[in-house]
């Protein structure tokens, strides 16, 4: 079993930055990849960014590429999502998912609101 907890959400103004954290516990050695998805009110969940174990490979959604950076701190079992130049359309609940060979584990989400 793997347990993930997101943190770092909040209210920011357009153009500002925010960093989200996803901390994993339990059988963390079994995690192959971790990703961030977001869901705006009334919208489908969409991929924001993904990273392979050790940070070897990364992938970004088209709407955030060049503004967001995902990174993995193995020592802390934590994946970070650095978000810069935030826009109102980045508003939503951000979910962290940890993926093993056999299962997927999701956190409860953290709210990000970008508004002036």
PDB file of C-alpha atoms in Angstrom:
ATOM      1  CA  UNK A   1       0.000   0.000   0.000  1.00  0.00           C
ATOM      2  CA  UNK A   2       1.040   3.566  -0.727  1.00  0.00           C
ATOM      3  CA  UNK A   3      -0.393   6.691   0.835  1.00  0.00           C
ATOM      4  CA  UNK A   4      -0.007  10.134  -0.728  1.00  0.00           C
ATOM      5  CA  UNK A   5      -0.782  13.538   0.724  1.00  0.00           C
ATOM      6  CA  UNK A   6      -0.875  16.799  -1.215  1.00  0.00           C
ATOM      7  CA  UNK A   7      -0.102  20.197   0.271  1.00  0.00           C
ATOM      8  CA  UNK A   8       0.729  23.741  -0.756  1.00  0.00           C
ATOM      9  CA  UNK A   9      -2.474  24.902  -2.389  1.00  0.00           C
ATOM     10  CA  UNK A  10      -3.877  28.354  -1.831  1.00  0.00           C
ATOM     11  CA  UNK A  11      -5.141  31.589  -3.304  1.00  0.00           C
ATOM     12  CA  UNK A  12      -2.763  33.538  -5.537  1.00  0.00           C
ATOM     13  CA  UNK A  13      -3.026  36.373  -8.034  1.00  0.00           C
ATOM     14  CA  UNK A  14      -2.436  35.942 -11.767  1.00  0.00           C
ATOM     15  CA  UNK A  15       1.255  35.928 -12.586  1.00  0.00           C
ATOM     16  CA  UNK A  16       2.287  34.666  -9.163  1.00  0.00           C
ATOM     17  CA  UNK A  17       3.925  31.344  -8.300  1.00  0.00           C
ATOM     18  CA  UNK A  18       3.040  28.426  -6.062  1.00  0.00           C
ATOM     19  CA  UNK A  19       4.676  25.090  -5.255  1.00  0.00           C
ATOM     20  CA  UNK A  20       2.672  21.978  -4.482  1.00  0.00           C
ATOM     21  CA  UNK A  21       4.060  18.977  -2.635  1.00  0.00           C
ATOM     22  CA  UNK A  22       3.063  15.322  -2.860  1.00  0.00           C
ATOM     23  CA  UNK A  23       4.516  13.200  -0.074  1.00  0.00           C
ATOM     24  CA  UNK A  24       4.320   9.424  -0.289  1.00  0.00           C
ATOM     25  CA  UNK A  25       4.500   6.900   2.529  1.00  0.00           C
ATOM     26  CA  UNK A  26       4.163   3.131   2.881  1.00  0.00           C
ATOM     27  CA  UNK A  27       5.680   0.916   0.175  1.00  0.00           C
ATOM     28  CA  UNK A  28       7.317   3.818  -1.621  1.00  0.00           C
ATOM     29  CA  UNK A  29       9.944   1.535  -3.167  1.00  0.00           C
ATOM     30  CA  UNK A  30       7.190   0.124  -5.401  1.00  0.00           C
ATOM     31  CA  UNK A  31       6.270   3.461  -6.974  1.00  0.00           C
ATOM     32  CA  UNK A  32       7.085   3.685 -10.674  1.00  0.00           C
ATOM     33  CA  UNK A  33       5.720   7.131 -11.387  1.00  0.00           C
ATOM     34  CA  UNK A  34       3.888  10.024  -9.777  1.00  0.00           C
ATOM     35  CA  UNK A  35       1.715  12.524 -11.525  1.00  0.00           C
ATOM     36  CA  UNK A  36      -0.409  15.573 -10.903  1.00  0.00           C
ATOM     37  CA  UNK A  37      -3.893  15.956 -12.297  1.00  0.00           C
ATOM     38  CA  UNK A  38      -6.265  18.847 -11.803  1.00  0.00           C
ATOM     39  CA  UNK A  39      -9.999  19.235 -12.011  1.00  0.00           C
ATOM     40  CA  UNK A  40     -11.813  22.517 -12.415  1.00  0.00           C
ATOM     41  CA  UNK A  41     -15.409  22.816 -11.337  1.00  0.00           C
ATOM     42  CA  UNK A  42     -17.631  21.129 -13.905  1.00  0.00           C
ATOM     43  CA  UNK A  43     -14.684  19.932 -15.963  1.00  0.00           C
ATOM     44  CA  UNK A  44     -12.976  16.612 -16.491  1.00  0.00           C
ATOM     45  CA  UNK A  45      -9.773  15.787 -14.698  1.00  0.00           C
ATOM     46  CA  UNK A  46      -6.720  16.607 -16.837  1.00  0.00           C
ATOM     47  CA  UNK A  47      -3.051  15.687 -16.660  1.00  0.00           C
ATOM     48  CA  UNK A  48      -0.811  18.476 -15.433  1.00  0.00           C
ATOM     49  CA  UNK A  49       2.564  16.753 -15.130  1.00  0.00           C
ATOM     50  CA  UNK A  50       4.086  13.330 -14.585  1.00  0.00           C
ATOM     51  CA  UNK A  51       7.489  12.064 -13.507  1.00  0.00           C
ATOM     52  CA  UNK A  52       9.152   8.661 -13.455  1.00  0.00           C
ATOM     53  CA  UNK A  53      10.894   7.291 -10.380  1.00  0.00           C
ATOM     54  CA  UNK A  54      14.110   9.173  -9.837  1.00  0.00           C
ATOM     55  CA  UNK A  55      13.055  11.970 -12.142  1.00  0.00           C
ATOM     56  CA  UNK A  56      14.427  10.329 -15.269  1.00  0.00           C
ATOM     57  CA  UNK A  57      11.422  11.113 -17.413  1.00  0.00           C
ATOM     58  CA  UNK A  58       8.868  13.935 -17.224  1.00  0.00           C
ATOM     59  CA  UNK A  59       5.758  14.846 -19.150  1.00  0.00           C
ATOM     60  CA  UNK A  60       3.568  17.951 -19.111  1.00  0.00           C
ATOM     61  CA  UNK A  61       0.123  18.936 -20.230  1.00  0.00           C
ATOM     62  CA  UNK A  62       0.104  21.360 -23.145  1.00  0.00           C
ATOM     63  CA  UNK A  63      -1.480  24.153 -21.120  1.00  0.00           C
ATOM     64  CA  UNK A  64       1.280  24.176 -18.486  1.00  0.00           C
ATOM     65  CA  UNK A  65       4.403  23.278 -20.456  1.00  0.00           C
ATOM     66  CA  UNK A  66       7.029  25.952 -19.937  1.00  0.00           C
ATOM     67  CA  UNK A  67       5.351  27.330 -16.800  1.00  0.00           C
ATOM     68  CA  UNK A  68       5.255  24.305 -14.465  1.00  0.00           C
ATOM     69  CA  UNK A  69       8.130  22.074 -13.369  1.00  0.00           C
ATOM     70  CA  UNK A  70       7.807  18.674 -11.711  1.00  0.00           C
ATOM     71  CA  UNK A  71      10.645  17.227  -9.643  1.00  0.00           C
ATOM     72  CA  UNK A  72      11.263  14.261  -7.322  1.00  0.00           C
ATOM     73  CA  UNK A  73      13.186  14.330  -4.045  1.00  0.00           C
ATOM     74  CA  UNK A  74      13.842  10.652  -3.319  1.00  0.00           C
ATOM     75  CA  UNK A  75      15.261  11.349   0.140  1.00  0.00           C
ATOM     76  CA  UNK A  76      11.976  12.960   1.201  1.00  0.00           C
ATOM     77  CA  UNK A  77       9.682  10.715  -0.872  1.00  0.00           C
ATOM     78  CA  UNK A  78       8.197  13.928  -2.169  1.00  0.00           C
ATOM     79  CA  UNK A  79       7.309  15.168  -5.629  1.00  0.00           C
ATOM     80  CA  UNK A  80       7.067  18.908  -6.151  1.00  0.00           C
ATOM     81  CA  UNK A  81       5.094  20.855  -8.712  1.00  0.00           C
ATOM     82  CA  UNK A  82       6.512  24.333  -9.159  1.00  0.00           C
ATOM     83  CA  UNK A  83       3.945  26.545 -10.830  1.00  0.00           C
ATOM     84  CA  UNK A  84       4.911  29.932 -12.237  1.00  0.00           C
ATOM     85  CA  UNK A  85       3.042  32.630 -14.133  1.00  0.00           C
ATOM     86  CA  UNK A  86      -0.243  31.245 -12.851  1.00  0.00           C
ATOM     87  CA  UNK A  87      -3.410  32.030 -14.769  1.00  0.00           C
ATOM     88  CA  UNK A  88      -7.065  31.997 -13.699  1.00  0.00           C
ATOM     89  CA  UNK A  89      -7.568  28.896 -15.851  1.00  0.00           C
ATOM     90  CA  UNK A  90      -5.106  27.045 -13.606  1.00  0.00           C
ATOM     91  CA  UNK A  91      -7.731  27.146 -10.870  1.00  0.00           C
ATOM     92  CA  UNK A  92      -8.888  23.757  -9.668  1.00  0.00           C
ATOM     93  CA  UNK A  93      -8.302  20.907  -7.278  1.00  0.00           C
ATOM     94  CA  UNK A  94      -4.890  19.364  -7.834  1.00  0.00           C
ATOM     95  CA  UNK A  95      -4.571  15.630  -7.187  1.00  0.00           C
ATOM     96  CA  UNK A  96      -1.415  13.594  -6.806  1.00  0.00           C
ATOM     97  CA  UNK A  97      -1.332  10.002  -7.995  1.00  0.00           C
ATOM     98  CA  UNK A  98       1.299   7.363  -7.227  1.00  0.00           C
ATOM     99  CA  UNK A  99       1.460   4.404  -9.585  1.00  0.00           C
ATOM    100  CA  UNK A 100       2.911   0.994  -8.917  1.00  0.00           C
ATOM    101  CA  UNK A 101       2.992  -2.066 -11.121  1.00  0.00           C
ATOM    102  CA  UNK A 102      -0.225  -3.291  -9.566  1.00  0.00           C
ATOM    103  CA  UNK A 103      -2.233  -0.293  -8.405  1.00  0.00           C
ATOM    104  CA  UNK A 104      -2.825   3.439  -8.367  1.00  0.00           C
ATOM    105  CA  UNK A 105      -3.059   5.544  -5.221  1.00  0.00           C
ATOM    106  CA  UNK A 106      -4.575   9.015  -5.055  1.00  0.00           C
ATOM    107  CA  UNK A 107      -4.553  11.802  -2.520  1.00  0.00           C
ATOM    108  CA  UNK A 108      -7.476  13.938  -1.396  1.00  0.00           C
ATOM    109  CA  UNK A 109      -6.408  16.930  -3.455  1.00  0.00           C
ATOM    110  CA  UNK A 110      -5.402  20.497  -2.724  1.00  0.00           C
ATOM    111  CA  UNK A 111      -7.247  23.571  -3.957  1.00  0.00           C
ATOM    112  CA  UNK A 112      -5.462  26.137  -6.114  1.00  0.00           C
ATOM    113  CA  UNK A 113      -7.297  29.355  -6.869  1.00  0.00           C
ATOM    114  CA  UNK A 114      -5.869  32.000  -9.168  1.00  0.00           C
ATOM    115  CA  UNK A 115      -7.838  35.206  -8.964  1.00  0.00           C
ATOM    116  CA  UNK A 116      -7.284  38.928  -8.816  1.00  0.00           C
TER     117      UNK A 116
END
